[in-house]
């Protein structure tokens, strides 16, 4: 019997990788069959974009590598310590090692002149099944039961630096979008997730007197416009649904939730 969402996320804290845990540098070969390139529009009045690579370790498990677009290098020869994705045994622990500085990850892309080297600025871990979403990055972590979506409960896990609340569905048809608010003492940010895809929008709330952070919107995946990517994604889901007539069963992550008092605050789920 498989572990629940929370068990999977928490037990990963004590598991080890095949990679050394001491400070080290690791290069990963870009493989388009298991790595997707996500491009986000930065709403700051410029043409700036943010890039993230989704490393699909399993159908339900993604390691997200956020790229520092100001630190793209070129090598004429292949560097040492190039690892295969098969070497990754515990993606969540590797993500933690990246974010605490113990491990440095670079994506290696070969062309006719040598290698482009993309430096990772931060990382996140995404666990998503038909009934569950789990997410962990330096700012927050949470587990959410898609089978029984309930608003008003703090979904954050014990290592989260912010409270996480489900606010409702942005859309109900494929791609079905779920809206979450991420709240701490300094800011409120709304994240929109799509199961099996990940984050499609980040919307910081105005927080005077602090400078307003720009929003991020997913616009391309593997250089395909997001509308076309959604069409392909949803078409594949329909094919699976038509060939797999499986009975839906509910599974609940075994976690204690805390009630949220919204103080009368309500949010539209039709943004």
mmCIF file of C-alpha atoms in Angstrom:
data_model
loop_
_atom_site.group_PDB
_atom_site.id
_atom_site.type_symbol
_atom_site.label_atom_id
_atom_site.label_comp_id
_atom_site.label_asym_id
_atom_site.label_seq_id
_atom_site.Cartn_x
_atom_site.Cartn_y
_atom_site.Cartn_z
ATOM 1 C CA UNK A 1 0.000 0.000 0.000
ATOM 2 C CA UNK A 2 1.501 3.312 -1.050
ATOM 3 C CA UNK A 3 2.314 6.018 1.452
ATOM 4 C CA UNK A 4 0.007 8.977 1.857
ATOM 5 C CA UNK A 5 1.073 12.378 0.584
ATOM 6 C CA UNK A 6 2.290 13.657 3.923
ATOM 7 C CA UNK A 7 4.160 10.460 4.719
ATOM 8 C CA UNK A 8 5.943 10.659 1.384
ATOM 9 C CA UNK A 9 6.974 14.291 1.901
ATOM 10 C CA UNK A 10 8.094 13.897 5.513
ATOM 11 C CA UNK A 11 9.886 10.563 5.191
ATOM 12 C CA UNK A 12 11.964 12.042 2.364
ATOM 13 C CA UNK A 13 13.676 14.239 4.958
ATOM 14 C CA UNK A 14 15.587 11.263 6.351
ATOM 15 C CA UNK A 15 16.352 9.483 3.105
ATOM 16 C CA UNK A 16 19.636 9.949 1.253
ATOM 17 C CA UNK A 17 20.586 10.458 -2.374
ATOM 18 C CA UNK A 18 23.127 8.600 -4.390
ATOM 19 C CA UNK A 19 24.684 12.078 -4.871
ATOM 20 C CA UNK A 20 27.119 13.198 -2.154
ATOM 21 C CA UNK A 21 25.449 15.425 0.426
ATOM 22 C CA UNK A 22 28.485 17.657 0.914
ATOM 23 C CA UNK A 23 28.807 20.825 -1.134
ATOM 24 C CA UNK A 24 29.264 19.788 -4.763
ATOM 25 C CA UNK A 25 28.523 20.708 -8.341
ATOM 26 C CA UNK A 26 26.426 18.452 -10.553
ATOM 27 C CA UNK A 27 25.671 18.745 -14.256
ATOM 28 C CA UNK A 28 22.556 17.150 -15.737
ATOM 29 C CA UNK A 29 22.297 16.490 -19.462
ATOM 30 C CA UNK A 30 19.222 18.074 -20.994
ATOM 31 C CA UNK A 31 16.915 15.299 -22.243
ATOM 32 C CA UNK A 32 13.755 16.545 -23.961
ATOM 33 C CA UNK A 33 12.015 13.223 -23.319
ATOM 34 C CA UNK A 34 12.033 13.814 -19.552
ATOM 35 C CA UNK A 35 12.706 17.562 -19.144
ATOM 36 C CA UNK A 36 10.206 20.263 -20.075
ATOM 37 C CA UNK A 37 11.134 23.924 -20.462
ATOM 38 C CA UNK A 38 8.585 26.285 -18.866
ATOM 39 C CA UNK A 39 8.625 29.948 -19.876
ATOM 40 C CA UNK A 40 6.837 32.546 -17.731
ATOM 41 C CA UNK A 41 6.014 36.133 -18.680
ATOM 42 C CA UNK A 42 7.161 38.572 -16.005
ATOM 43 C CA UNK A 43 4.593 41.348 -15.721
ATOM 44 C CA UNK A 44 7.023 44.190 -15.016
ATOM 45 C CA UNK A 45 6.483 46.304 -18.140
ATOM 46 C CA UNK A 46 9.409 44.676 -19.970
ATOM 47 C CA UNK A 47 9.957 41.629 -22.163
ATOM 48 C CA UNK A 48 11.544 39.729 -19.268
ATOM 49 C CA UNK A 49 10.817 36.036 -18.879
ATOM 50 C CA UNK A 50 11.496 33.485 -16.142
ATOM 51 C CA UNK A 51 12.617 29.969 -17.068
ATOM 52 C CA UNK A 52 12.083 26.732 -15.158
ATOM 53 C CA UNK A 53 12.961 23.182 -16.160
ATOM 54 C CA UNK A 54 10.551 20.459 -15.026
ATOM 55 C CA UNK A 55 12.464 17.215 -14.607
ATOM 56 C CA UNK A 56 9.928 14.365 -14.843
ATOM 57 C CA UNK A 57 11.405 11.662 -12.646
ATOM 58 C CA UNK A 58 8.158 9.690 -12.582
ATOM 59 C CA UNK A 59 4.719 10.340 -13.990
ATOM 60 C CA UNK A 60 3.700 11.785 -10.624
ATOM 61 C CA UNK A 61 6.988 13.343 -9.487
ATOM 62 C CA UNK A 62 8.639 16.504 -10.846
ATOM 63 C CA UNK A 63 11.791 18.298 -9.748
ATOM 64 C CA UNK A 64 11.534 21.952 -10.783
ATOM 65 C CA UNK A 65 14.791 23.798 -11.478
ATOM 66 C CA UNK A 66 14.458 27.574 -11.685
ATOM 67 C CA UNK A 67 17.110 29.050 -13.971
ATOM 68 C CA UNK A 68 19.134 32.207 -13.394
ATOM 69 C CA UNK A 69 18.824 33.752 -16.867
ATOM 70 C CA UNK A 70 21.724 36.112 -16.096
ATOM 71 C CA UNK A 71 24.082 33.178 -15.548
ATOM 72 C CA UNK A 72 24.017 31.186 -18.784
ATOM 73 C CA UNK A 73 27.526 30.093 -19.732
ATOM 74 C CA UNK A 74 29.131 28.324 -22.679
ATOM 75 C CA UNK A 75 31.682 25.510 -22.430
ATOM 76 C CA UNK A 76 33.659 24.196 -25.376
ATOM 77 C CA UNK A 77 34.170 20.793 -23.742
ATOM 78 C CA UNK A 78 31.964 18.586 -21.605
ATOM 79 C CA UNK A 79 32.497 19.259 -17.874
ATOM 80 C CA UNK A 80 33.226 16.602 -15.295
ATOM 81 C CA UNK A 81 30.635 15.163 -12.922
ATOM 82 C CA UNK A 82 27.797 14.888 -15.439
ATOM 83 C CA UNK A 83 25.006 12.823 -13.896
ATOM 84 C CA UNK A 84 22.135 10.868 -15.351
ATOM 85 C CA UNK A 85 18.618 11.455 -14.108
ATOM 86 C CA UNK A 86 18.597 7.769 -13.184
ATOM 87 C CA UNK A 87 21.059 8.649 -10.391
ATOM 88 C CA UNK A 88 18.416 10.661 -8.544
ATOM 89 C CA UNK A 89 16.864 8.464 -5.872
ATOM 90 C CA UNK A 90 15.276 11.154 -3.672
ATOM 91 C CA UNK A 91 14.265 14.261 -5.589
ATOM 92 C CA UNK A 92 12.862 16.110 -2.588
ATOM 93 C CA UNK A 93 16.091 15.810 -0.622
ATOM 94 C CA UNK A 94 18.084 16.970 -3.645
ATOM 95 C CA UNK A 95 15.791 20.008 -3.903
ATOM 96 C CA UNK A 96 16.515 20.825 -0.254
ATOM 97 C CA UNK A 97 20.255 20.471 -0.865
ATOM 98 C CA UNK A 98 20.034 22.868 -3.811
ATOM 99 C CA UNK A 99 18.101 25.459 -1.825
ATOM 100 C CA UNK A 100 20.378 25.335 1.213
ATOM 101 C CA UNK A 101 23.511 25.656 -0.951
ATOM 102 C CA UNK A 102 24.949 22.195 -0.357
ATOM 103 C CA UNK A 103 24.523 21.199 -4.010
ATOM 104 C CA UNK A 104 24.779 23.266 -7.192
ATOM 105 C CA UNK A 105 22.893 21.989 -10.251
ATOM 106 C CA UNK A 106 23.496 22.980 -13.872
ATOM 107 C CA UNK A 107 21.498 21.973 -16.944
ATOM 108 C CA UNK A 108 23.789 21.035 -19.833
ATOM 109 C CA UNK A 109 22.538 21.596 -23.401
ATOM 110 C CA UNK A 110 24.760 20.595 -26.299
ATOM 111 C CA UNK A 111 24.931 22.341 -29.673
ATOM 112 C CA UNK A 112 27.373 22.359 -32.598
ATOM 113 C CA UNK A 113 29.720 24.777 -30.794
ATOM 114 C CA UNK A 114 29.914 23.032 -27.444
ATOM 115 C CA UNK A 115 27.616 23.274 -24.423
ATOM 116 C CA UNK A 116 25.222 25.847 -23.027
ATOM 117 C CA UNK A 117 25.259 25.678 -19.230
ATOM 118 C CA UNK A 118 22.189 26.926 -17.331
ATOM 119 C CA UNK A 119 22.704 27.611 -13.622
ATOM 120 C CA UNK A 120 19.910 26.758 -11.193
ATOM 121 C CA UNK A 121 18.971 29.592 -8.820
ATOM 122 C CA UNK A 122 16.457 27.582 -6.749
ATOM 123 C CA UNK A 123 14.448 24.378 -6.897
ATOM 124 C CA UNK A 124 11.035 22.979 -5.996
ATOM 125 C CA UNK A 125 9.447 19.565 -5.659
ATOM 126 C CA UNK A 126 6.027 18.727 -7.127
ATOM 127 C CA UNK A 127 4.118 15.538 -6.326
ATOM 128 C CA UNK A 128 0.850 15.183 -8.212
ATOM 129 C CA UNK A 129 -1.546 12.294 -8.761
ATOM 130 C CA UNK A 130 -5.157 12.074 -9.868
ATOM 131 C CA UNK A 131 -6.294 12.826 -6.327
ATOM 132 C CA UNK A 132 -3.453 14.731 -4.661
ATOM 133 C CA UNK A 133 -1.033 17.634 -4.996
ATOM 134 C CA UNK A 134 2.091 18.061 -2.884
ATOM 135 C CA UNK A 135 4.527 20.943 -3.304
ATOM 136 C CA UNK A 136 7.698 22.082 -1.556
ATOM 137 C CA UNK A 137 9.922 25.085 -2.250
ATOM 138 C CA UNK A 138 11.963 27.481 -0.037
ATOM 139 C CA UNK A 139 8.895 29.632 0.728
ATOM 140 C CA UNK A 140 6.136 27.124 1.401
ATOM 141 C CA UNK A 141 5.067 23.492 1.296
ATOM 142 C CA UNK A 142 1.645 21.883 1.371
ATOM 143 C CA UNK A 143 -0.427 18.783 0.648
ATOM 144 C CA UNK A 144 -3.903 18.990 -0.888
ATOM 145 C CA UNK A 145 -6.543 16.327 -1.444
ATOM 146 C CA UNK A 146 -8.086 16.917 -4.893
ATOM 147 C CA UNK A 147 -10.783 14.347 -4.158
ATOM 148 C CA UNK A 148 -12.193 16.400 -1.288
ATOM 149 C CA UNK A 149 -11.284 20.073 -1.853
ATOM 150 C CA UNK A 150 -12.153 22.095 1.250
ATOM 151 C CA UNK A 151 -11.335 25.762 1.799
ATOM 152 C CA UNK A 152 -10.591 27.327 5.165
ATOM 153 C CA UNK A 153 -7.983 24.830 6.411
ATOM 154 C CA UNK A 154 -4.263 25.525 6.578
ATOM 155 C CA UNK A 155 -2.717 22.966 4.220
ATOM 156 C CA UNK A 156 0.909 23.800 5.035
ATOM 157 C CA UNK A 157 3.324 21.118 6.204
ATOM 158 C CA UNK A 158 5.524 21.426 9.268
ATOM 159 C CA UNK A 159 8.555 22.765 7.341
ATOM 160 C CA UNK A 160 6.557 25.468 5.515
ATOM 161 C CA UNK A 161 7.497 29.136 5.967
ATOM 162 C CA UNK A 162 3.946 30.267 5.166
ATOM 163 C CA UNK A 163 0.345 29.228 5.654
ATOM 164 C CA UNK A 164 -1.393 27.766 2.591
ATOM 165 C CA UNK A 165 -5.145 27.945 1.917
ATOM 166 C CA UNK A 166 -7.277 26.631 -0.920
ATOM 167 C CA UNK A 167 -9.380 29.481 -2.333
ATOM 168 C CA UNK A 168 -11.368 27.688 -5.037
ATOM 169 C CA UNK A 169 -11.267 26.689 -8.684
ATOM 170 C CA UNK A 170 -10.387 29.197 -11.376
ATOM 171 C CA UNK A 171 -11.679 26.807 -14.049
ATOM 172 C CA UNK A 172 -13.526 23.497 -13.832
ATOM 173 C CA UNK A 173 -12.906 22.130 -17.331
ATOM 174 C CA UNK A 174 -9.530 20.872 -18.503
ATOM 175 C CA UNK A 175 -7.093 22.287 -17.682
ATOM 176 C CA UNK A 176 -8.686 22.402 -14.233
ATOM 177 C CA UNK A 177 -7.032 25.186 -12.242
ATOM 178 C CA UNK A 178 -6.813 25.405 -8.446
ATOM 179 C CA UNK A 179 -6.169 28.692 -6.630
ATOM 180 C CA UNK A 180 -4.165 28.812 -3.382
ATOM 181 C CA UNK A 181 -3.215 31.752 -1.178
ATOM 182 C CA UNK A 182 0.225 31.715 0.427
ATOM 183 C CA UNK A 183 0.285 33.884 3.532
ATOM 184 C CA UNK A 184 2.964 34.950 6.008
ATOM 185 C CA UNK A 185 3.630 38.074 8.077
ATOM 186 C CA UNK A 186 5.101 40.010 5.148
ATOM 187 C CA UNK A 187 3.016 39.160 2.093
ATOM 188 C CA UNK A 188 0.132 37.379 0.457
ATOM 189 C CA UNK A 189 0.688 35.634 -2.878
ATOM 190 C CA UNK A 190 -1.833 33.670 -4.928
ATOM 191 C CA UNK A 191 -0.642 30.610 -6.842
ATOM 192 C CA UNK A 192 -2.647 28.814 -9.524
ATOM 193 C CA UNK A 193 -1.833 25.115 -9.968
ATOM 194 C CA UNK A 194 -2.873 22.630 -12.648
ATOM 195 C CA UNK A 195 -2.407 18.950 -11.683
ATOM 196 C CA UNK A 196 0.310 17.193 -13.727
ATOM 197 C CA UNK A 197 1.512 20.589 -15.026
ATOM 198 C CA UNK A 198 2.353 22.673 -11.973
ATOM 199 C CA UNK A 199 2.263 26.417 -11.373
ATOM 200 C CA UNK A 200 0.633 28.401 -14.190
ATOM 201 C CA UNK A 201 0.272 31.782 -12.472
ATOM 202 C CA UNK A 202 1.759 33.661 -9.506
ATOM 203 C CA UNK A 203 -0.031 36.812 -8.414
ATOM 204 C CA UNK A 204 1.385 38.838 -5.476
ATOM 205 C CA UNK A 205 -1.164 40.965 -3.644
ATOM 206 C CA UNK A 206 -0.384 44.706 -3.196
ATOM 207 C CA UNK A 207 1.395 45.186 0.119
ATOM 208 C CA UNK A 208 2.107 48.884 0.835
ATOM 209 C CA UNK A 209 4.569 50.346 1.619
ATOM 210 C CA UNK A 210 6.573 47.528 0.016
ATOM 211 C CA UNK A 211 7.294 47.545 -3.720
ATOM 212 C CA UNK A 212 4.767 45.467 -5.664
ATOM 213 C CA UNK A 213 6.357 42.277 -6.972
ATOM 214 C CA UNK A 214 5.542 41.383 -10.604
ATOM 215 C CA UNK A 215 3.184 38.545 -11.437
ATOM 216 C CA UNK A 216 4.294 35.504 -13.438
ATOM 217 C CA UNK A 217 2.172 33.766 -16.063
ATOM 218 C CA UNK A 218 3.055 30.557 -17.895
ATOM 219 C CA UNK A 219 3.110 31.366 -21.624
ATOM 220 C CA UNK A 220 5.072 28.514 -23.233
ATOM 221 C CA UNK A 221 6.091 24.912 -22.583
ATOM 222 C CA UNK A 222 8.897 23.558 -24.795
ATOM 223 C CA UNK A 223 8.445 26.678 -26.978
ATOM 224 C CA UNK A 224 4.818 25.708 -27.609
ATOM 225 C CA UNK A 225 2.275 28.421 -26.818
ATOM 226 C CA UNK A 226 0.357 27.618 -23.672
ATOM 227 C CA UNK A 227 -3.006 27.398 -25.467
ATOM 228 C CA UNK A 228 -1.627 24.720 -27.793
ATOM 229 C CA UNK A 229 0.076 22.946 -24.892
ATOM 230 C CA UNK A 230 -3.213 22.832 -22.953
ATOM 231 C CA UNK A 231 -5.023 21.410 -25.991
ATOM 232 C CA UNK A 232 -2.461 18.613 -26.312
ATOM 233 C CA UNK A 233 -2.520 17.950 -22.569
ATOM 234 C CA UNK A 234 -6.315 17.778 -22.376
ATOM 235 C CA UNK A 235 -6.588 15.630 -25.514
ATOM 236 C CA UNK A 236 -4.205 13.091 -23.974
ATOM 237 C CA UNK A 237 -6.297 13.036 -20.770
ATOM 238 C CA UNK A 238 -9.416 12.269 -22.822
ATOM 239 C CA UNK A 239 -7.660 9.361 -24.544
ATOM 240 C CA UNK A 240 -6.557 7.931 -21.186
ATOM 241 C CA UNK A 241 -10.050 8.386 -19.738
ATOM 242 C CA UNK A 242 -11.680 6.600 -22.652
ATOM 243 C CA UNK A 243 -9.336 3.610 -22.446
ATOM 244 C CA UNK A 244 -9.084 3.383 -18.651
ATOM 245 C CA UNK A 245 -12.540 3.130 -17.116
ATOM 246 C CA UNK A 246 -11.288 2.829 -13.593
ATOM 247 C CA UNK A 247 -13.421 3.350 -10.501
ATOM 248 C CA UNK A 248 -12.527 6.522 -8.658
ATOM 249 C CA UNK A 249 -11.451 5.983 -5.063
ATOM 250 C CA UNK A 250 -10.819 8.703 -2.521
ATOM 251 C CA UNK A 251 -7.541 8.865 -0.655
ATOM 252 C CA UNK A 252 -6.862 11.246 2.205
ATOM 253 C CA UNK A 253 -3.427 12.511 3.221
ATOM 254 C CA UNK A 254 -3.068 11.852 6.927
ATOM 255 C CA UNK A 255 -2.381 15.363 8.157
ATOM 256 C CA UNK A 256 -3.876 17.577 10.811
ATOM 257 C CA UNK A 257 -5.256 20.816 9.390
ATOM 258 C CA UNK A 258 -5.881 24.092 11.132
ATOM 259 C CA UNK A 259 -9.003 26.180 10.703
ATOM 260 C CA UNK A 260 -8.630 29.587 9.093
ATOM 261 C CA UNK A 261 -10.607 32.619 10.154
ATOM 262 C CA UNK A 262 -10.804 34.755 7.050
ATOM 263 C CA UNK A 263 -12.202 37.671 8.994
ATOM 264 C CA UNK A 264 -14.904 38.173 6.417
ATOM 265 C CA UNK A 265 -12.423 38.249 3.550
ATOM 266 C CA UNK A 266 -13.700 36.571 0.434
ATOM 267 C CA UNK A 267 -12.019 36.018 -2.889
ATOM 268 C CA UNK A 268 -13.356 35.415 -6.322
ATOM 269 C CA UNK A 269 -12.542 32.059 -7.792
ATOM 270 C CA UNK A 270 -13.145 33.346 -11.301
ATOM 271 C CA UNK A 271 -10.079 35.466 -11.849
#
